[in-house]
Amino acid sequence: MKITDTGDLWWKNAVVYCLDVETFLDWDGDGCGDFTGLAQRIDYLAELGVTCLWLRPFYPSPDRDVGYDITDFYGVDGRLGSHGDLVEAIRTARDRGIRVIADLVVNHTSDKHPWFRSARSSPNSPYRDWYVWRDEPEKEAGAPVFPDQETSDWQYDEKAGQYYLHRFYRHQPDLNVTNPVVRDEIAKVMGFWLQLGLDGFRVDAVPFLLETMGVTDGARKLPHPHDYLRELRGFVGRRSGDGILLGEVNLARDQQLEFFGGSDGDELTMQFDFISMQKLYLSMARQDARPLAEALLDRPPLALESQWATFVRNHDELTLDKLTDSERAEVFAAFGPDPSMQVYGRGLRRRIPAMLGGDPRRIRMVYSLLFSLPGTPVLFYGEEIGMGENLAAEGRYAVRTPMQWTSGKNGGFSSAAPSRLPGPIPDGGFSPEHVNVQDQRRDPGSLLNFMALLTKRYRECPELGWGSFEVLDQPYAEVLAHRCTWDDGSLVAVHNLGSEPRTVPLKLDDCDESVVLADQLCDGTTPLDGSGSAEIVLDGYGYRWLRVARPGDRGVW
Ligand code: NOJ
């Protein structure tokens, strides 16, 4: 199997791992994770097969939104370390072949940012026009993103004597990107971090960043919001060559292609596939793979350099906002029936193993499915060992608990008193006593070692990141059989979302009896007959990756 002349599009088959330095490993014992701790664990990530690290915001912040409320875009939160410590961690990662990207959160600042302090202090402040002000709140305001805490996108500011726009919390005033000076500053911020060694950004809240809501000065309208996104991508390209923009765009299918830059692929490099993620949960709840299959088939066709980022959990609520009310109710009933597990009326504040009742067959099936989907998989820290949530933590913090390294004090995260940790550690069946890295490293049958196998196989199967995708016909609603093909390589993946064993008949029209299906996650081969047919046996919640092996293939072993 070969990758033909496609340039260095490293993100097309990367394994991305998202972590918050604050909750990963506390090296100096003050209760807060730090860059020195992260640097100590880069080898762990390399061993897991991670090729791209996504750092959640590490900038100075009052930390009212886990760092998404920034007071200095050029700084490093002193609790996590210095610029020097950050650069050491980046250098160590690069040395192990791991690229590093970080959150770029420029839709808004913290209300404690010096720019906003100045802006609100006087209409004549040079920073006044860096934010969006109105004498009266707009009537056609959008729905607040956090309806439990906000009732409007506009907040009256006593000092300013005007309302300012905030699409998220009121302590996060929106920047005015129609102001060219703001756009220049954003470019400088990106240039700064690229120069320091980052390989790109996870761009926060892209549709909100591009919108010009509330801006009344016609002369200041962006020529076209997507021209601006194209400018940002062009800037990253010029400064870093192969740097990426991985965008958070949770929009309907028909709006996504535009954010990639259509068939030119010159805006976002990657987008999270929120639609497939949500349909995957619906499929699991129903034990019916068809909603997921439909979502995957419904993806718009992308330019070669564009890519979907696939994921099953992230640091936010498991949003189900793109499902209908009744579909969402089905997922809630299956995976988070108690109101304490739900948040904002649209999501779940749980991690996968807890939602699946700790069933190891089902947990592995989900991750096998994730890694077999066409796209680039993104893991949220702790998924690789099956961490659970702590519902005692507030809101979305339930899934942002410290990493569990050992069964010892504070799960080996920190030697500080538990009261100094960033959040409570899960108790019960998902406590560090039962779920930790140290034990799983020593256990060949652990989830951690299974995940390392998945990352290896994913990297060995470029069809998954690069190839074309088709759903294979077979008779069972609960089974997803799909095939990814790239160049002369082809991989079939079969997943059973149901609890009953199934024997799945498959037919590969372009194959005959000279071809065998070679298992990639376990030993075994299945011969095809003269018509290219075979029966694939799956356990309840079973999964198989099968390489389509033709005589003389050198890519198979
Ligand atoms: C999206 C982030 O994922 C979320 O955690 C944050 O609260 C909002 N953006 C606001 O920055």
Coordinates of C-alpha atoms and ligand atoms in Angstrom, one line a residue:
M1 CA 0.0 0.0 0.0
K2 CA 1.4 3.3 -0.9
I3 CA 0.5 7.0 -0.4
T4 CA 0.9 8.6 -3.8
D5 CA 1.9 12.1 -4.4
T6 CA -0.3 13.9 -1.9
G7 CA 2.2 16.2 -0.2
D8 CA 2.7 16.2 3.6
L9 CA -0.9 16.3 4.7
W10 CA -0.1 14.9 8.1
W11 CA -3.5 15.5 9.6
K12 CA -5.2 13.1 7.2
N13 CA -4.2 10.1 9.4
A14 CA -3.2 11.7 12.6
V15 CA -4.2 10.4 16.0
V16 CA -5.2 13.5 18.0
Y17 CA -5.3 13.6 21.8
C18 CA -6.9 16.5 23.7
L19 CA -5.8 17.4 27.2
D20 CA -5.9 20.3 29.7
V21 CA -2.5 20.8 31.3
E22 CA -4.3 21.8 34.5
T23 CA -5.7 18.3 34.9
F24 CA -3.0 16.1 33.4
L25 CA -0.1 15.8 35.8
D26 CA 1.0 18.1 38.7
W27 CA 4.8 17.9 38.9
D28 CA 5.5 20.5 41.5
G29 CA 2.8 19.3 44.0
D30 CA 0.8 22.5 44.2
G31 CA -2.4 20.8 43.2
C32 CA -2.5 22.1 39.6
G33 CA -1.2 20.2 36.6
D34 CA 1.7 21.8 34.8
F35 CA 3.8 21.8 31.6
T36 CA 6.6 20.0 33.4
G37 CA 4.2 17.2 34.3
L38 CA 3.0 17.1 30.7
A39 CA 6.6 16.8 29.4
Q40 CA 7.1 13.8 31.7
R41 CA 4.2 12.0 30.1
I42 CA 5.0 12.7 26.4
D43 CA 6.5 9.2 26.2
Y44 CA 3.2 7.8 27.5
L45 CA 1.4 9.6 24.7
A46 CA 3.9 8.4 22.1
E47 CA 3.5 4.8 23.4
L48 CA -0.3 5.2 23.0
G49 CA 0.2 6.2 19.4
V50 CA -0.7 9.8 19.6
T51 CA 0.7 11.9 16.7
C52 CA -0.9 15.3 17.5
L53 CA -1.5 16.8 20.9
W54 CA -4.3 19.4 21.3
L55 CA -3.7 21.6 24.3
R56 CA -6.8 23.2 25.7
P57 CA -6.3 26.9 26.7
F58 CA -3.2 27.5 28.7
Y59 CA -3.3 31.3 28.7
P60 CA -3.7 33.6 31.7
S61 CA -7.3 33.5 32.7
P62 CA -9.7 34.0 35.7
D63 CA -10.7 30.5 34.8
R64 CA -14.4 30.9 34.9
D65 CA -14.7 28.8 31.8
V66 CA -11.7 26.4 32.1
G67 CA -9.5 28.9 30.4
Y68 CA -11.8 29.8 27.5
D69 CA -11.9 33.3 29.2
I70 CA -8.5 34.7 28.4
T71 CA -6.8 37.8 29.7
D72 CA -3.6 37.7 27.7
F73 CA -3.5 35.9 24.3
Y74 CA 0.3 35.9 24.4
G75 CA 0.8 34.6 27.9
V76 CA 1.0 31.3 29.8
D77 CA -1.0 30.8 32.9
G78 CA 1.6 31.0 35.7
R79 CA 0.0 28.1 37.6
L80 CA 0.9 25.8 34.6
G81 CA 4.5 27.1 34.2
S82 CA 6.3 29.6 32.0
H83 CA 6.8 30.0 28.3
G84 CA 10.0 28.1 28.8
D85 CA 8.2 25.1 30.3
L86 CA 5.7 25.2 27.4
V87 CA 8.5 25.2 24.9
E88 CA 10.2 22.3 26.6
A89 CA 6.9 20.3 26.4
I90 CA 6.5 21.1 22.7
R91 CA 10.1 20.2 22.0
T92 CA 9.8 16.9 23.8
A93 CA 6.6 16.1 21.9
R94 CA 8.2 17.0 18.5
D95 CA 11.2 14.8 19.4
R96 CA 8.8 11.9 19.8
G97 CA 7.1 12.6 16.5
I98 CA 4.1 14.4 18.1
R99 CA 2.8 17.6 16.7
V100 CA 1.2 20.2 19.0
I101 CA -1.8 22.4 18.4
A102 CA -3.6 24.6 20.8
D103 CA -7.0 26.3 21.3
L104 CA -7.3 29.6 19.5
V105 CA -10.1 31.4 21.4
V106 CA -10.6 34.7 19.6
N107 CA -14.3 35.0 19.4
H108 CA -14.2 36.6 22.8
T109 CA -11.9 37.6 25.7
S110 CA -12.4 37.6 29.4
D111 CA -14.1 40.7 30.8
K112 CA -10.9 41.0 32.8
H113 CA -8.8 41.4 29.7
P114 CA -7.0 44.8 29.7
W115 CA -8.5 45.5 26.2
F116 CA -12.0 45.1 27.6
R117 CA -11.2 47.1 30.8
S118 CA -10.1 49.9 28.7
A119 CA -12.9 49.6 26.2
R120 CA -15.6 49.8 28.9
S121 CA -13.9 52.7 30.6
S122 CA -14.6 55.3 27.9
P123 CA -16.2 55.7 24.5
N124 CA -12.9 57.3 23.5
S125 CA -10.8 54.3 24.5
P126 CA -8.7 53.0 21.6
Y127 CA -10.1 49.5 22.5
R128 CA -13.8 50.6 22.5
D129 CA -14.3 49.4 19.0
W130 CA -12.6 46.1 19.7
Y131 CA -15.9 44.9 21.1
V132 CA -19.5 45.1 19.9
W133 CA -21.6 47.8 21.7
R134 CA -25.2 48.9 21.4
D135 CA -27.4 51.4 23.2
E136 CA -30.2 48.8 23.2
P137 CA -29.9 45.1 22.9
E138 CA -30.7 43.7 19.5
K139 CA -34.3 42.3 19.4
E140 CA -33.3 39.6 17.0
A141 CA -30.7 38.2 19.4
G142 CA -29.7 34.6 19.0
A143 CA -30.4 31.9 21.6
P144 CA -27.9 32.0 24.5
V145 CA -25.5 29.1 24.3
F146 CA -25.6 28.5 28.0
P147 CA -29.3 28.8 28.8
D148 CA -28.9 27.8 32.4
Q149 CA -26.8 30.9 33.2
E150 CA -27.7 33.5 30.5
T151 CA -31.0 34.8 29.2
S152 CA -29.6 37.2 26.5
D153 CA -26.5 37.7 24.3
W154 CA -26.4 41.3 25.5
Q155 CA -25.2 42.6 28.8
Y156 CA -25.6 46.2 30.1
D157 CA -22.3 47.6 31.3
E158 CA -22.7 50.3 33.9
K159 CA -19.2 51.7 33.3
A160 CA -19.7 51.9 29.5
G161 CA -23.3 52.9 29.6
Q162 CA -24.0 50.5 26.8
Y163 CA -24.8 46.9 26.1
Y164 CA -22.0 44.6 24.8
L165 CA -22.4 41.4 22.9
H166 CA -21.4 38.1 24.5
R167 CA -22.4 34.9 22.7
F168 CA -21.2 32.8 25.6
Y169 CA -21.1 33.8 29.2
R170 CA -21.5 37.5 30.1
H171 CA -18.0 37.5 31.4
Q172 CA -16.8 36.7 27.8
P173 CA -17.4 39.8 25.7
D174 CA -17.2 39.1 21.9
L175 CA -14.4 40.7 20.0
N176 CA -15.4 42.8 17.0
V177 CA -13.7 41.1 14.0
T178 CA -15.1 43.6 11.6
N179 CA -12.5 46.0 13.1
P180 CA -9.3 45.5 10.9
V181 CA -7.1 46.3 13.9
V182 CA -8.7 43.3 15.8
R183 CA -8.1 41.1 12.8
D184 CA -4.4 42.2 12.7
E185 CA -4.1 41.4 16.3
I186 CA -5.6 37.9 15.9
A187 CA -3.0 37.3 13.1
K188 CA -0.2 38.4 15.4
V189 CA -1.4 36.0 18.1
M190 CA -1.4 33.1 15.7
G191 CA 2.0 34.1 14.3
F192 CA 3.4 34.3 17.9
W193 CA 2.4 30.7 18.8
L194 CA 3.4 29.3 15.4
Q195 CA 6.8 30.9 15.8
L196 CA 7.0 29.2 19.2
G197 CA 6.5 25.8 17.7
L198 CA 2.8 25.1 17.4
D199 CA 1.5 23.2 14.4
G200 CA -1.8 24.9 14.2
F201 CA -4.9 25.6 16.2
R202 CA -8.2 24.1 17.3
V203 CA -10.3 27.2 16.5
D204 CA -13.0 27.8 19.1
A205 CA -16.6 28.6 18.1
V206 CA -15.9 29.3 14.5
P207 CA -19.4 30.3 13.3
F208 CA -19.6 32.8 16.2
L209 CA -16.2 34.2 15.4
L210 CA -17.3 34.9 11.8
E211 CA -20.7 36.3 12.5
T212 CA -21.1 40.1 12.5
M213 CA -24.1 40.1 14.8
G214 CA -24.8 43.5 16.3
V215 CA -22.3 45.4 14.2
T216 CA -24.2 48.4 12.8
D217 CA -21.5 50.3 11.1
G218 CA -22.0 49.2 7.5
A219 CA -18.5 50.3 6.5
R220 CA -17.2 47.8 9.0
K221 CA -19.0 44.7 7.8
L222 CA -16.5 42.0 6.8
P223 CA -16.4 41.8 3.0
H224 CA -17.4 38.2 3.4
P225 CA -16.9 36.2 6.6
H226 CA -15.5 33.2 4.7
D227 CA -12.9 35.5 3.1
Y228 CA -11.8 36.1 6.6
L229 CA -11.5 32.4 7.4
R230 CA -9.6 31.9 4.1
E231 CA -7.3 34.7 5.2
L232 CA -6.6 33.0 8.5
R233 CA -5.8 29.7 6.8
G234 CA -3.6 31.4 4.3
F235 CA -1.8 33.1 7.1
V236 CA -1.1 29.8 8.9
G237 CA 0.1 28.3 5.7
R238 CA 2.5 31.1 5.0
R239 CA 3.9 31.1 8.5
S240 CA 4.1 27.4 9.1
G241 CA 3.8 25.5 5.8
D242 CA 1.8 22.6 7.1
G243 CA 0.0 24.1 10.1
I244 CA -3.7 23.3 10.5
L245 CA -7.0 24.9 11.6
L246 CA -9.2 22.4 13.3
G247 CA -12.5 24.1 13.6
E248 CA -15.4 23.8 16.1
V249 CA -18.4 24.1 13.8
N250 CA -21.5 22.4 15.1
L251 CA -23.8 23.2 12.2
A252 CA -26.1 21.2 10.0
R253 CA -24.6 19.2 7.2
D254 CA -25.6 21.7 4.5
Q255 CA -23.6 24.4 6.2
Q256 CA -20.4 22.6 6.8
L257 CA -18.8 22.5 3.3
E258 CA -18.6 26.3 3.3
F259 CA -16.4 26.3 6.4
F260 CA -13.9 24.0 4.6
G261 CA -13.8 26.5 1.7
G262 CA -15.9 24.2 -0.5
S263 CA -14.1 22.2 -3.1
D264 CA -11.1 24.6 -2.9
G265 CA -10.5 23.4 0.7
D266 CA -8.8 26.6 1.6
E267 CA -10.6 27.5 4.9
L268 CA -10.7 25.1 7.9
T269 CA -8.3 22.2 7.4
M270 CA -10.5 20.0 9.6
Q271 CA -13.9 20.1 11.3
F272 CA -15.3 17.9 14.0
D273 CA -18.0 15.7 12.7
F274 CA -20.6 16.6 15.3
I275 CA -23.4 15.1 13.2
S276 CA -22.0 11.6 13.0
M277 CA -21.1 11.8 16.7
Q278 CA -24.6 12.5 17.7
K279 CA -26.1 9.9 15.3
L280 CA -23.7 7.4 16.7
Y281 CA -25.3 7.8 20.1
L282 CA -28.7 7.5 18.6
S283 CA -27.6 4.3 16.9
M284 CA -26.2 2.9 20.1
A285 CA -29.3 3.7 22.0
R286 CA -31.5 2.0 19.4
Q287 CA -29.0 -0.8 18.6
D288 CA -29.6 0.2 15.0
A289 CA -26.6 1.3 13.0
R290 CA -28.6 3.0 10.3
P291 CA -28.7 6.6 11.7
L292 CA -24.9 6.5 11.9
A293 CA -24.6 5.1 8.4
E294 CA -26.9 7.7 7.0
A295 CA -24.9 10.5 8.7
L296 CA -21.7 9.3 7.3
L297 CA -23.1 8.9 3.8
D298 CA -24.6 12.4 4.1
R299 CA -21.2 14.1 4.5
P300 CA -20.4 16.5 1.8
P301 CA -17.6 15.5 -0.5
L302 CA -14.4 17.2 0.5
A303 CA -11.2 18.5 -1.2
L304 CA -8.3 16.1 -0.8
E305 CA -6.6 18.3 1.9
S306 CA -9.8 18.7 4.0
Q307 CA -10.6 16.2 6.7
W308 CA -13.2 15.2 9.3
A309 CA -12.2 14.9 12.9
T310 CA -14.1 12.0 14.4
F311 CA -14.7 11.8 18.1
V312 CA -17.1 10.3 20.6
R313 CA -16.4 12.5 23.6
N314 CA -14.9 15.9 24.3
H315 CA -14.5 18.3 27.2
D316 CA -18.0 19.8 26.8
E317 CA -21.4 18.3 27.3
L318 CA -22.1 15.5 24.9
T319 CA -24.3 17.7 22.8
L320 CA -27.3 16.1 21.2
D321 CA -28.6 19.4 19.8
K322 CA -28.8 18.2 16.2
L323 CA -31.2 15.3 17.1
T324 CA -34.9 15.8 17.1
D325 CA -36.5 16.1 20.6
S326 CA -37.7 12.5 20.5
E327 CA -34.4 11.2 19.3
R328 CA -32.6 13.1 22.1
A329 CA -35.1 11.7 24.6
E330 CA -34.1 8.2 23.4
V331 CA -30.4 8.9 24.0
F332 CA -31.1 10.5 27.4
A333 CA -33.2 7.4 28.4
A334 CA -30.5 5.0 27.3
F335 CA -27.4 6.8 28.6
G336 CA -28.3 9.5 31.0
P337 CA -31.9 9.1 32.4
D338 CA -31.3 11.0 35.6
P339 CA -31.7 14.8 35.3
S340 CA -28.4 15.2 37.2
M341 CA -26.6 13.6 34.2
Q342 CA -28.1 16.1 31.7
V343 CA -27.2 19.7 31.0
Y344 CA -28.6 22.6 29.1
G345 CA -31.5 20.5 28.0
R346 CA -29.4 19.3 25.1
G347 CA -26.6 17.2 26.4
L348 CA -25.0 14.7 28.8
R349 CA -22.2 15.4 31.3
R350 CA -21.0 11.8 31.3
R351 CA -18.1 9.8 29.9
I352 CA -18.6 6.7 27.7
P353 CA -17.7 3.8 30.1
A354 CA -20.2 5.1 32.7
M355 CA -22.9 5.6 30.0
L356 CA -22.3 2.0 28.9
G357 CA -22.6 0.6 32.4
G358 CA -18.9 -0.3 32.3
D359 CA -19.6 -3.1 29.8
P360 CA -16.1 -3.8 28.3
R361 CA -17.5 -5.4 25.1
R362 CA -19.5 -2.3 24.3
I363 CA -16.8 0.2 25.3
R364 CA -14.3 -1.5 23.0
M365 CA -16.8 -1.8 20.2
V366 CA -17.3 2.0 20.4
Y367 CA -13.6 2.8 20.1
S368 CA -13.1 0.2 17.4
L369 CA -15.9 1.9 15.5
L370 CA -14.4 5.4 16.1
F371 CA -11.0 4.4 14.8
S372 CA -12.5 2.6 11.8
L373 CA -14.5 5.6 10.7
P374 CA -13.3 7.6 7.7
G375 CA -11.5 10.6 9.2
T376 CA -9.0 11.5 11.9
P377 CA -9.8 10.3 15.4
V378 CA -9.6 12.6 18.3
L379 CA -9.4 11.3 21.9
F380 CA -10.2 13.2 25.1
Y381 CA -7.7 12.4 27.8
G382 CA -8.6 9.5 30.0
E383 CA -10.7 7.8 27.3
E384 CA -7.9 5.4 26.7
I385 CA -8.2 4.0 30.2
G386 CA -12.0 4.2 30.5
M387 CA -12.2 7.0 33.0
G388 CA -15.7 7.9 34.3
E389 CA -17.2 11.2 35.3
N390 CA -17.9 12.7 38.7
L391 CA -21.4 14.1 38.8
A392 CA -20.6 15.8 42.1
A393 CA -18.6 18.4 40.0
E394 CA -20.6 21.3 38.6
G395 CA -22.0 21.2 35.0
R396 CA -19.4 20.2 32.4
Y397 CA -16.7 19.8 35.0
A398 CA -18.0 16.3 35.6
V399 CA -15.9 15.1 32.7
R400 CA -12.9 17.3 33.4
T401 CA -11.6 15.5 36.5
P402 CA -7.8 14.9 37.0
M403 CA -6.1 12.2 35.0
Q404 CA -5.8 8.9 36.9
W405 CA -2.3 7.6 36.7
T406 CA -2.1 5.3 39.7
S407 CA -4.3 3.8 42.4
G408 CA -2.6 5.9 45.0
K409 CA -3.4 9.3 46.5
N410 CA -5.3 11.6 44.1
G411 CA -4.9 8.9 41.4
G412 CA -1.2 9.8 41.1
F413 CA -2.2 13.2 39.6
S414 CA -0.8 15.3 42.5
S415 CA 0.7 15.0 45.9
A416 CA -1.2 18.0 47.1
A417 CA -4.2 17.9 49.5
P418 CA -7.3 16.8 47.7
S419 CA -8.9 20.2 48.4
R420 CA -6.3 21.9 46.2
L421 CA -7.0 19.8 43.1
P422 CA -8.8 21.3 40.1
G423 CA -11.8 19.0 40.6
P424 CA -13.1 16.0 42.5
I425 CA -11.8 12.6 41.4
P426 CA -14.4 10.0 40.5
D427 CA -15.3 7.5 43.2
G428 CA -16.9 4.1 43.1
G429 CA -16.3 1.8 40.2
F430 CA -14.4 4.5 38.2
S431 CA -12.2 5.6 41.0
P432 CA -8.4 5.4 40.5
E433 CA -8.3 2.2 42.5
H434 CA -10.2 0.6 39.6
V435 CA -9.2 2.7 36.7
N436 CA -5.6 3.9 36.3
V437 CA -2.7 4.0 33.8
Q438 CA -0.2 2.1 35.9
D439 CA -2.3 -1.1 36.3
Q440 CA -3.4 -1.1 32.7
R441 CA 0.1 -0.7 31.4
R442 CA 0.9 -4.0 33.1
D443 CA -2.2 -5.8 31.9
P444 CA -1.9 -7.0 28.2
G445 CA -5.7 -7.3 28.1
S446 CA -6.4 -3.8 29.3
L447 CA -8.4 -1.1 27.6
L448 CA -5.2 1.0 27.4
N449 CA -3.4 -1.7 25.4
F450 CA -6.5 -2.2 23.2
M451 CA -6.5 1.5 22.4
A452 CA -2.8 1.4 21.6
L453 CA -3.6 -1.5 19.2
L454 CA -6.3 0.6 17.6
T455 CA -4.0 3.6 17.1
K456 CA -1.4 1.3 15.5
R457 CA -3.8 -0.3 13.1
Y458 CA -5.4 3.0 12.2
R459 CA -1.9 4.3 11.3
E460 CA -1.2 1.2 9.3
C461 CA -4.5 1.6 7.4
P462 CA -4.2 4.8 5.4
E463 CA -7.5 4.0 3.7
L464 CA -9.3 5.2 6.9
G465 CA -7.8 8.7 6.8
W466 CA -7.5 9.1 3.1
G467 CA -9.8 6.8 1.3
S468 CA -13.3 6.6 -0.1
F469 CA -16.1 5.2 2.0
E470 CA -19.0 2.9 1.3
V471 CA -21.6 1.1 3.4
L472 CA -21.8 -2.6 2.5
D473 CA -25.2 -4.2 2.2
Q474 CA -26.1 -6.8 4.7
P475 CA -29.3 -7.8 6.4
Y476 CA -28.9 -6.7 10.0
A477 CA -30.0 -3.2 11.1
E478 CA -27.8 -3.4 14.2
V479 CA -24.7 -4.0 12.1
L480 CA -22.6 -1.4 10.4
A481 CA -20.4 -2.9 7.6
H482 CA -18.3 -0.4 5.8
R483 CA -15.3 -0.3 3.5
C484 CA -12.7 2.3 3.0
T485 CA -10.5 2.1 -0.1
W486 CA -7.4 4.1 -1.0
D487 CA -5.1 3.5 -3.9
D488 CA -4.7 -0.3 -4.0
G489 CA -5.6 -0.8 -0.3
S490 CA -9.0 -1.6 1.1
L491 CA -10.3 -2.3 4.6
V492 CA -13.7 -3.6 5.6
A493 CA -14.9 -3.0 9.2
V494 CA -17.9 -4.7 10.7
H495 CA -19.4 -3.6 14.0
N496 CA -22.4 -5.1 15.8
L497 CA -24.2 -2.4 17.9
G498 CA -26.6 -5.1 19.2
S499 CA -26.1 -7.5 22.1
E500 CA -26.9 -10.7 20.1
P501 CA -24.2 -12.5 18.1
R502 CA -24.6 -12.2 14.3
T503 CA -23.3 -14.0 11.3
V504 CA -23.1 -11.3 8.6
P505 CA -23.1 -12.2 4.9
L506 CA -20.9 -9.8 2.9
K507 CA -20.3 -9.6 -0.8
L508 CA -17.4 -7.6 -2.3
D509 CA -18.2 -7.2 -6.0
D510 CA -14.6 -6.5 -7.1
C511 CA -13.3 -9.7 -5.4
D512 CA -13.1 -13.4 -6.1
E513 CA -11.8 -16.5 -4.5
S514 CA -8.2 -15.3 -4.8
V515 CA -8.9 -12.8 -2.1
V516 CA -9.0 -13.3 1.7
L517 CA -10.2 -11.1 4.5
A518 CA -7.3 -10.8 7.0
D519 CA -8.3 -9.8 10.5
Q520 CA -6.4 -6.8 11.8
L521 CA -7.4 -6.7 15.5
C522 CA -7.0 -10.5 16.1
D523 CA -5.7 -13.5 14.3
G524 CA -7.6 -15.1 11.5
T525 CA -8.4 -14.9 7.8
T526 CA -11.7 -15.5 6.1
P527 CA -11.6 -16.7 2.5
L528 CA -14.0 -15.3 -0.1
D529 CA -15.8 -17.5 -2.6
G530 CA -15.9 -17.1 -6.4
S531 CA -18.5 -14.4 -6.1
G532 CA -16.6 -12.4 -3.5
S533 CA -18.8 -13.5 -0.6
A534 CA -18.1 -14.5 2.9
E535 CA -19.9 -14.8 6.3
I536 CA -18.4 -12.8 9.1
V537 CA -19.1 -14.0 12.6
L538 CA -19.6 -11.3 15.2
D539 CA -20.2 -11.6 19.0
G540 CA -22.8 -9.4 20.6
Y541 CA -21.2 -6.0 20.4
G542 CA -18.5 -7.6 18.3
Y543 CA -16.2 -5.8 15.9
R544 CA -13.7 -6.9 13.2
W545 CA -11.3 -5.0 10.9
L546 CA -10.7 -7.0 7.7
R547 CA -8.0 -6.2 5.2
V548 CA -9.0 -7.1 1.7
A549 CA -5.9 -9.1 0.9
R550 CA -5.1 -9.9 -2.7
P551 CA -2.5 -12.4 -3.8
G552 CA 1.0 -10.8 -3.6
D553 CA -0.1 -7.9 -1.5
R554 CA 2.9 -6.6 0.3
G555 CA 0.9 -4.5 2.7
V556 CA -0.5 -7.4 4.5
W557 CA 1.0 -9.5 7.2
Ligands
NOJ1 C1 -16.4 26.2 23.1 C2 -15.7 25.4 24.1 O1 -15.5 24.1 23.7 C3 -16.4 25.5 25.4 O2 -15.8 24.7 26.4 C4 -16.4 27.0 25.8 O3 -17.2 27.1 27.0 C5 -17.0 27.8 24.7 N1 -16.4 27.5 23.4 C6 -16.8 29.3 25.0 O4 -15.4 29.6 24.8

